[in-house]
Amino acid sequence: MGGLDLKAYAGLFKTYTELRVQENRTIQISFVKGSNIANIRSGTSGVSARAYQNGSWGFASSPELTPDAIAAVVKEATENALFLDSRERKAEPPLPATVVSSENDFSTKKPRLGQKELLDFLRQVDDEIARRYPGLASRSVILRCLDMEKTLLTSDGSYSHSMIPRSQIHVVLSVEKDGTPVELMESYGGLGQFEDVFESPSSLWEGIERQYQHLMKKSEGVFAEAGVKTCVLDAELAGILAHEAIGHTCEADLVMGGSVAGDWIGKEVASPLVTLVDFANTALGQTCPVPVYVDDEGTRAEDVVIIEKGVLKSFLHNKESARRFGAEPKGNARAFLFSDEPLIRMRNTGILPGTSKLEDMIASVDDGYYLIKPSNGQADLTSEFMFGVTLGYEIKGGKLGRAIKDTTISGVAFDMLKTVSMVSNEMKWLSHGMCGKKQPIPVGMGGPAIKCQVTIGGR
Amino acid sequence: MNDPTRSAEYGVNALLKAGADRAQCHVTRIEKHELNVMSGEMSLLRTTFDTQVKLIAIKDGKKGSTTINKSDPDSVVKGAREALAIAEAAVPDEANDIAEGQPAARFVSGSESPDRDNMHYRMKELLETARERYPALLMLQAFLDFTREDTYVVNSNGVDFSAVKGVYHCTAVFSAKEDGKVSSFNGTSVAMRDLGVPIIECGSTGRLMRETTEQIHTRPVPGKFTGDVIIAPDCLGDMLAFLDDSIRDRALISGTSVYKDSLNQLIASPLLSLHARPVSGEICDGYFITSDGYSAQNSTIVDRGFLRTFLLSLYGSRKTGRTRAVNDGGAYVVDPGETPLDEMVKSVDRGVLLVRFSGGYPNENGDFSGVAKNSYFIENGQVKYPISETMISGNLAECYKNIRAVSRECVNYGYAVFPWVAVSGVTISGK
C-alpha cells in the first residue's frame, strides 16, 4: 500500500466522497491432534469510493491500485449515487462535515518472524500440550493473525492512515467422558502483531494449565437446573452482554428499525450500578483491544456513553443517522474489507467496573451459578438475548460447587440489567470478538463481573 | 493479466518454477451489483469487483497456500514464491495432495450480467407490497444483489475446469412495531436465477413478514414440559448444522465426532433423507467445482435415516483412510414427507412451532439449548399465540432420531430446499 498519495485524487470528487485504500493480511496455522491441517497466508487489498448525492449513496471498489483503477472507482461510485438519486429523489440535505488528520500504526518494531518460526512456535505449544496432558482425547492449536491497514481521504478533507493488527492463539482441549467428548476452548492474545503479543510458547503454559483444570472439572459436570437464577456473570459474559444485548439495540440503524431502546433516551433502563460505554480507543488509561482513532467516514473517534448510572444516554451513529437524530457522529462507521461500505458498528463496548470483590459476590449467592466463558451470543430489537456458556460452576451456600455442562443463558437485557446488584472492581477485555452485521468486524468487549438474575437453560 | 484462465495456468507454472512438486491454482473473478435498503429506504447502489487467486504448493510432502487478490504476473509470481516458502516451513504429511486429473470441463449457470432497472423495480415493489400488506412492518435492511463468479481451477495433474455462475440474492431483515411495542426481528434470504417473480413470493419472504406482524404481542409458554417441536424450514438448516459439522475433517481427524463410527448406521428417523445437491436444477446457487478441485457431484448424506457419506476433503480422506466426499456439502435438500403441515400441527398436544432458533453452539455431543424466536405455542393441535422468553433444549443427535413427521410442503430458498420437520421429546421452558 505504500507510496499511494490519495490526496492526488481529491480533484476527482464531484460530490461528498470517501476514498479508501485498504489491505487485510491474514495468517492461519492449525494443528489438530498434531497434524498441521492449515498453513495459509492471504492478502486482500484494493480501493473503494463512496459518494453521496441528496440522500442516495453510490459505492464502487476494485482490487487494482493503479491511478486508472482509482479514477474509475471514484467515477463509478459517483455514477451509482446519481443513478439512485435519479430514481429516489430524496432531496436530503448534506451530511455533517468532519475534518481530522490521523496516523496510528501498531506494526511491530521487532524483526518479523517467518512462517517456519510461527509453525515451530505452534508446534512447540502443541507438543507440550500432548506431553503434559496425555489423557486428552483431542487437541487443536490454531493461530489467527489479522492486520488491517487503511488509508482514507474524504472530500471534507479528513485524512487518516492506520494499521491495527491482532494475533490470537486458540487452544481447544477435549477429553472423553463415558464415551462422549467434552471440550473447552480458550483464546490467548489480542491487539498487536505476533512478535509483540507472544513472547515464547512458555508464556502460554499457565493459561493452558488453568484451561485443562477447568476441562477436567467440566468433564464431571452436571446439567444446570433450568429457570431464573441468581448468577455471577464473569467479565467475558458481561462484555458480550454489553455488546450484544445493549450495544446493538442502541445502534441508530436498529433504533430506526424499531429497537425498544428508541423510546428510552433519558429513562432508567438499568441498575444505577451500571455504566456502559462504547470506547473508541482507550479505556481507563489502557489501549483497547480494537482501537479506532478515525472511522471510515473520516470522523474522529470518541467514546460514547450509552448508559450512565442506569440511565440511557446515547445511540451509536454514522454521519447520516447523526444528522437525522440531531446528534454528533463519534466515529462508529466502520468497514471490514476494502470492498465493504462503512456500517454503524461498535468498537470496544464494556460495563465500567464497580467496587465489589468477585469473591464477595460469589459468597453472597445462596443458590445460583458462576458463569465464566461464553461461546456465541445473539440479541434482538426487543433486547431479548441469548448467550452460549461453555464454562460455569454451581454456587451453593456462597461457595463454588460442581462445574456445569454447556448451557445457554437468556433474558431481556433491559429487564435483567435492573437486577444487577453487585459489580466487581476488575475490568477485563475479550479481545477476539468478531461481530457479524452484513460484514464481520473485529470488536472488543469488556467488563467486570456482575451479579444479576438471568434465565439459564438446562434440563 | 486479464484472462483468468491464463492467470490460473500462469499460477501453476509459477509454483512449479518456484520448486513445487505438485501445484494447483484457483482463480475467481467476482463482480457484484448490490442495491441496499436501510430503514425502509433505498440507500446505496454498490458495484464491486474482486479477484481471488489461491496458490497451493506441495513439496516433499509439505503443503503451503497463499491467497491474494491480484492476478498480474508479478503478484502471481510473488504469491507462488510465498506459497513455496510456507510449504518449506511446514510439517511433511503424506495426506497432502492435489486433485488427480479429470476431463477438462466448462460449466455455466444463470445470467451473465445484471438487469439493474429490474433490480430497482423488484426492490421498490418489495418495499411497497410489504408496506401495503403489512403496515406495521419495519424493513430494517434489505440487499438485492447480482453476483457473477468466474472460476478457474488448474493443477499440475491436468485439472482444467472453468465455471461461470450468475445469480441474484435477496436478504431482508424486518421487525414490526405497533403502539410502542416491537416484535423480534426476523430475516430471510433467497437466491434466484432471474427476477421473474416478485421477491415477496420467493422462499419464505412473504410468510415471515406476515408472521412478524403477528409477533408484536407475545407471551412465554406456560411452565416447563417435554413436548413436540415443529421445526420450520427457516431454521432446519441450523438444526442440521450439528450433523454437517460432525462429519467434516476437523471432527473426524480429531476423533471427537459422535458419528465417527456411524457410516451406514441408522443415525436418524427413517423419515429423514438429506442430500447435498450443488449441481441440481432445484438449486440455483450451487457450485460446480469443489474446494479441492474436483468436479462436484450430488450426494445423499442421510438415506432414510442411514448415514451414507462423510463430508471429508481430499486431505481429510487421506488422513482418516476414508472415502473423499463428492462435494463440499451445502446445497442441502431434505426430502418432503407425506404429512400435510396442518395435519402435523393438529397432531401436537403441546409444543412449539419453531421458526427461528437463537442458541449457543451445540457441544460435540449434540446437547443444545437456546431461545425460540419468532415462534408459536401449539396446544391441543392448534397454533395458540406467538411466544417470547421461551427456551428449548435437548440433544440434536437424539432429535434426528425422534423425527416423527416430515411435511409434504417444502420451501425452496435457491440454496437449499427444506420442509417442516416434527420432533418429539424436546424440553420447552417458559415462565
PDB file of N, CA, C and O in Angstrom, chain A residues 181-216:
ATOM      1  N   PRO A 181     -17.437 -36.831  23.905  1.00  0.00           N
ATOM      2  CA  PRO A 181     -16.398 -35.803  24.072  1.00  0.00           C
ATOM      3  C   PRO A 181     -16.880 -34.610  24.897  1.00  0.00           C
ATOM      4  O   PRO A 181     -18.042 -34.221  24.826  1.00  0.00           O
ATOM      5  N   VAL A 182     -15.963 -34.062  25.677  1.00  0.00           N
ATOM      6  CA  VAL A 182     -16.220 -32.820  26.416  1.00  0.00           C
ATOM      7  C   VAL A 182     -15.083 -31.867  26.055  1.00  0.00           C
ATOM      8  O   VAL A 182     -13.912 -32.237  26.144  1.00  0.00           O
ATOM      9  N   GLU A 183     -15.429 -30.651  25.642  1.00  0.00           N
ATOM     10  CA  GLU A 183     -14.448 -29.761  25.033  1.00  0.00           C
ATOM     11  C   GLU A 183     -14.423 -28.406  25.744  1.00  0.00           C
ATOM     12  O   GLU A 183     -15.446 -27.974  26.271  1.00  0.00           O
ATOM     13  N   LEU A 184     -13.291 -27.761  25.728  1.00  0.00           N
ATOM     14  CA  LEU A 184     -13.208 -26.395  26.241  1.00  0.00           C
ATOM     15  C   LEU A 184     -12.189 -25.621  25.415  1.00  0.00           C
ATOM     16  O   LEU A 184     -11.068 -26.075  25.215  1.00  0.00           O
ATOM     17  N   MET A 185     -12.608 -24.453  24.934  1.00  0.00           N
ATOM     18  CA  MET A 185     -11.718 -23.611  24.128  1.00  0.00           C
ATOM     19  C   MET A 185     -11.314 -22.366  24.905  1.00  0.00           C
ATOM     20  O   MET A 185     -12.118 -21.825  25.655  1.00  0.00           O
ATOM     21  N   GLU A 186     -10.081 -21.959  24.723  1.00  0.00           N
ATOM     22  CA  GLU A 186      -9.625 -20.698  25.311  1.00  0.00           C
ATOM     23  C   GLU A 186      -8.834 -19.948  24.253  1.00  0.00           C
ATOM     24  O   GLU A 186      -8.143 -20.561  23.427  1.00  0.00           O
ATOM     25  N   SER A 187      -8.966 -18.628  24.254  1.00  0.00           N
ATOM     26  CA  SER A 187      -8.240 -17.810  23.286  1.00  0.00           C
ATOM     27  C   SER A 187      -7.213 -16.967  24.021  1.00  0.00           C
ATOM     28  O   SER A 187      -7.495 -16.403  25.080  1.00  0.00           O
ATOM     29  N   TYR A 188      -6.025 -16.884  23.437  1.00  0.00           N
ATOM     30  CA  TYR A 188      -4.930 -16.112  24.014  1.00  0.00           C
ATOM     31  C   TYR A 188      -4.497 -15.062  22.995  1.00  0.00           C
ATOM     32  O   TYR A 188      -4.570 -15.287  21.792  1.00  0.00           O
ATOM     33  N   GLY A 189      -4.019 -13.935  23.486  1.00  0.00           N
ATOM     34  CA  GLY A 189      -3.528 -12.896  22.583  1.00  0.00           C
ATOM     35  C   GLY A 189      -4.482 -11.736  22.473  1.00  0.00           C
ATOM     36  O   GLY A 189      -5.413 -11.597  23.267  1.00  0.00           O
ATOM     37  N   GLY A 190      -4.259 -10.898  21.474  1.00  0.00           N
ATOM     38  CA  GLY A 190      -5.100  -9.716  21.296  1.00  0.00           C
ATOM     39  C   GLY A 190      -4.438  -8.716  20.374  1.00  0.00           C
ATOM     40  O   GLY A 190      -3.807  -9.102  19.374  1.00  0.00           O
ATOM     41  N   LEU A 191      -4.534  -7.432  20.747  1.00  0.00           N
ATOM     42  CA  LEU A 191      -4.018  -6.356  19.895  1.00  0.00           C
ATOM     43  C   LEU A 191      -2.514  -6.505  19.674  1.00  0.00           C
ATOM     44  O   LEU A 191      -1.761  -6.699  20.635  1.00  0.00           O
ATOM     45  N   GLY A 192      -2.094  -6.391  18.427  1.00  0.00           N
ATOM     46  CA  GLY A 192      -0.668  -6.397  18.120  1.00  0.00           C
ATOM     47  C   GLY A 192      -0.296  -7.482  17.130  1.00  0.00           C
ATOM     48  O   GLY A 192      -1.061  -8.414  16.907  1.00  0.00           O
ATOM     49  N   GLN A 193       0.882  -7.314  16.535  1.00  0.00           N
ATOM     50  CA  GLN A 193       1.382  -8.379  15.669  1.00  0.00           C
ATOM     51  C   GLN A 193       2.005  -9.467  16.534  1.00  0.00           C
ATOM     52  O   GLN A 193       2.338  -9.243  17.700  1.00  0.00           O
ATOM     53  N   PHE A 194       2.148 -10.649  15.961  1.00  0.00           N
ATOM     54  CA  PHE A 194       2.539 -11.838  16.717  1.00  0.00           C
ATOM     55  C   PHE A 194       3.744 -11.573  17.622  1.00  0.00           C
ATOM     56  O   PHE A 194       3.749 -11.946  18.800  1.00  0.00           O
ATOM     57  N   GLU A 195       4.740 -10.899  17.063  1.00  0.00           N
ATOM     58  CA  GLU A 195       6.003 -10.704  17.789  1.00  0.00           C
ATOM     59  C   GLU A 195       5.798  -9.892  19.066  1.00  0.00           C
ATOM     60  O   GLU A 195       6.555 -10.035  20.034  1.00  0.00           O
ATOM     61  N   ASP A 196       4.791  -8.998  19.056  1.00  0.00           N
ATOM     62  CA  ASP A 196       4.534  -8.171  20.235  1.00  0.00           C
ATOM     63  C   ASP A 196       3.582  -8.838  21.222  1.00  0.00           C
ATOM     64  O   ASP A 196       3.491  -8.425  22.379  1.00  0.00           O
ATOM     65  N   VAL A 197       2.856  -9.846  20.755  1.00  0.00           N
ATOM     66  CA  VAL A 197       1.804 -10.446  21.593  1.00  0.00           C
ATOM     67  C   VAL A 197       2.297 -11.721  22.289  1.00  0.00           C
ATOM     68  O   VAL A 197       1.974 -11.962  23.449  1.00  0.00           O
ATOM     69  N   PHE A 198       3.077 -12.522  21.563  1.00  0.00           N
ATOM     70  CA  PHE A 198       3.520 -13.821  22.116  1.00  0.00           C
ATOM     71  C   PHE A 198       5.034 -13.840  22.246  1.00  0.00           C
ATOM     72  O   PHE A 198       5.759 -13.846  21.251  1.00  0.00           O
ATOM     73  N   GLU A 199       5.492 -13.836  23.508  1.00  0.00           N
ATOM     74  CA  GLU A 199       6.943 -13.803  23.731  1.00  0.00           C
ATOM     75  C   GLU A 199       7.569 -15.153  23.469  1.00  0.00           C
ATOM     76  O   GLU A 199       8.584 -15.273  22.804  1.00  0.00           O
ATOM     77  N   SER A 200       6.950 -16.206  24.019  1.00  0.00           N
ATOM     78  CA  SER A 200       7.505 -17.554  23.878  1.00  0.00           C
ATOM     79  C   SER A 200       6.374 -18.541  24.150  1.00  0.00           C
ATOM     80  O   SER A 200       5.370 -18.187  24.780  1.00  0.00           O
ATOM     81  N   PRO A 201       6.524 -19.780  23.686  1.00  0.00           N
ATOM     82  CA  PRO A 201       5.472 -20.771  23.971  1.00  0.00           C
ATOM     83  C   PRO A 201       5.204 -20.900  25.471  1.00  0.00           C
ATOM     84  O   PRO A 201       4.055 -21.072  25.892  1.00  0.00           O
ATOM     85  N   SER A 202       6.254 -20.764  26.266  1.00  0.00           N
ATOM     86  CA  SER A 202       6.070 -20.974  27.704  1.00  0.00           C
ATOM     87  C   SER A 202       5.162 -19.923  28.345  1.00  0.00           C
ATOM     88  O   SER A 202       4.609 -20.147  29.414  1.00  0.00           O
ATOM     89  N   SER A 203       5.011 -18.782  27.665  1.00  0.00           N
ATOM     90  CA  SER A 203       4.117 -17.756  28.232  1.00  0.00           C
ATOM     91  C   SER A 203       2.659 -18.232  28.232  1.00  0.00           C
ATOM     92  O   SER A 203       1.810 -17.624  28.882  1.00  0.00           O
ATOM     93  N   LEU A 204       2.379 -19.320  27.498  1.00  0.00           N
ATOM     94  CA  LEU A 204       1.002 -19.825  27.438  1.00  0.00           C
ATOM     95  C   LEU A 204       0.724 -20.923  28.465  1.00  0.00           C
ATOM     96  O   LEU A 204      -0.423 -21.307  28.675  1.00  0.00           O
ATOM     97  N   TRP A 205       1.792 -21.480  29.070  1.00  0.00           N
ATOM     98  CA  TRP A 205       1.587 -22.691  29.893  1.00  0.00           C
ATOM     99  C   TRP A 205       0.604 -22.465  31.035  1.00  0.00           C
ATOM    100  O   TRP A 205      -0.250 -23.306  31.309  1.00  0.00           O
ATOM    101  N   GLU A 206       0.753 -21.319  31.708  1.00  0.00           N
ATOM    102  CA  GLU A 206      -0.087 -21.072  32.889  1.00  0.00           C
ATOM    103  C   GLU A 206      -1.569 -21.048  32.490  1.00  0.00           C
ATOM    104  O   GLU A 206      -2.418 -21.667  33.143  1.00  0.00           O
ATOM    105  N   GLY A 207      -1.862 -20.353  31.403  1.00  0.00           N
ATOM    106  CA  GLY A 207      -3.251 -20.279  30.952  1.00  0.00           C
ATOM    107  C   GLY A 207      -3.785 -21.625  30.513  1.00  0.00           C
ATOM    108  O   GLY A 207      -4.937 -21.986  30.798  1.00  0.00           O
ATOM    109  N   ILE A 208      -2.939 -22.390  29.820  1.00  0.00           N
ATOM    110  CA  ILE A 208      -3.393 -23.704  29.334  1.00  0.00           C
ATOM    111  C   ILE A 208      -3.606 -24.662  30.506  1.00  0.00           C
ATOM    112  O   ILE A 208      -4.534 -25.476  30.504  1.00  0.00           O
ATOM    113  N   GLU A 209      -2.759 -24.552  31.526  1.00  0.00           N
ATOM    114  CA  GLU A 209      -2.934 -25.403  32.710  1.00  0.00           C
ATOM    115  C   GLU A 209      -4.281 -25.086  33.380  1.00  0.00           C
ATOM    116  O   GLU A 209      -5.020 -25.991  33.781  1.00  0.00           O
ATOM    117  N   ARG A 210      -4.608 -23.793  33.472  1.00  0.00           N
ATOM    118  CA  ARG A 210      -5.886 -23.387  34.061  1.00  0.00           C
ATOM    119  C   ARG A 210      -7.048 -23.917  33.208  1.00  0.00           C
ATOM    120  O   ARG A 210      -8.030 -24.429  33.723  1.00  0.00           O
ATOM    121  N   GLN A 211      -6.874 -23.813  31.900  1.00  0.00           N
ATOM    122  CA  GLN A 211      -7.899 -24.321  30.978  1.00  0.00           C
ATOM    123  C   GLN A 211      -8.108 -25.823  31.170  1.00  0.00           C
ATOM    124  O   GLN A 211      -9.239 -26.318  31.210  1.00  0.00           O
ATOM    125  N   TYR A 212      -6.998 -26.552  31.306  1.00  0.00           N
ATOM    126  CA  TYR A 212      -7.081 -28.009  31.479  1.00  0.00           C
ATOM    127  C   TYR A 212      -7.795 -28.357  32.795  1.00  0.00           C
ATOM    128  O   TYR A 212      -8.639 -29.265  32.826  1.00  0.00           O
ATOM    129  N   GLN A 213      -7.466 -27.619  33.848  1.00  0.00           N
ATOM    130  CA  GLN A 213      -8.107 -27.916  35.144  1.00  0.00           C
ATOM    131  C   GLN A 213      -9.616 -27.673  35.068  1.00  0.00           C
ATOM    132  O   GLN A 213     -10.411 -28.449  35.594  1.00  0.00           O
ATOM    133  N   HIS A 214      -9.994 -26.582  34.376  1.00  0.00           N
ATOM    134  CA  HIS A 214     -11.430 -26.333  34.177  1.00  0.00           C
ATOM    135  C   HIS A 214     -12.064 -27.470  33.376  1.00  0.00           C
ATOM    136  O   HIS A 214     -13.172 -27.915  33.667  1.00  0.00           O
ATOM    137  N   LEU A 215     -11.348 -27.935  32.342  1.00  0.00           N
ATOM    138  CA  LEU A 215     -11.899 -29.009  31.488  1.00  0.00           C
ATOM    139  C   LEU A 215     -12.129 -30.281  32.303  1.00  0.00           C
ATOM    140  O   LEU A 215     -13.156 -30.967  32.143  1.00  0.00           O
ATOM    141  N   MET A 216     -11.169 -30.590  33.177  1.00  0.00           N
ATOM    142  CA  MET A 216     -11.325 -31.804  33.995  1.00  0.00           C
ATOM    143  C   MET A 216     -12.578 -31.708  34.865  1.00  0.00           C
ATOM    144  O   MET A 216     -13.333 -32.668  35.009  1.00  0.00           O
TER     145      MET A 216
END
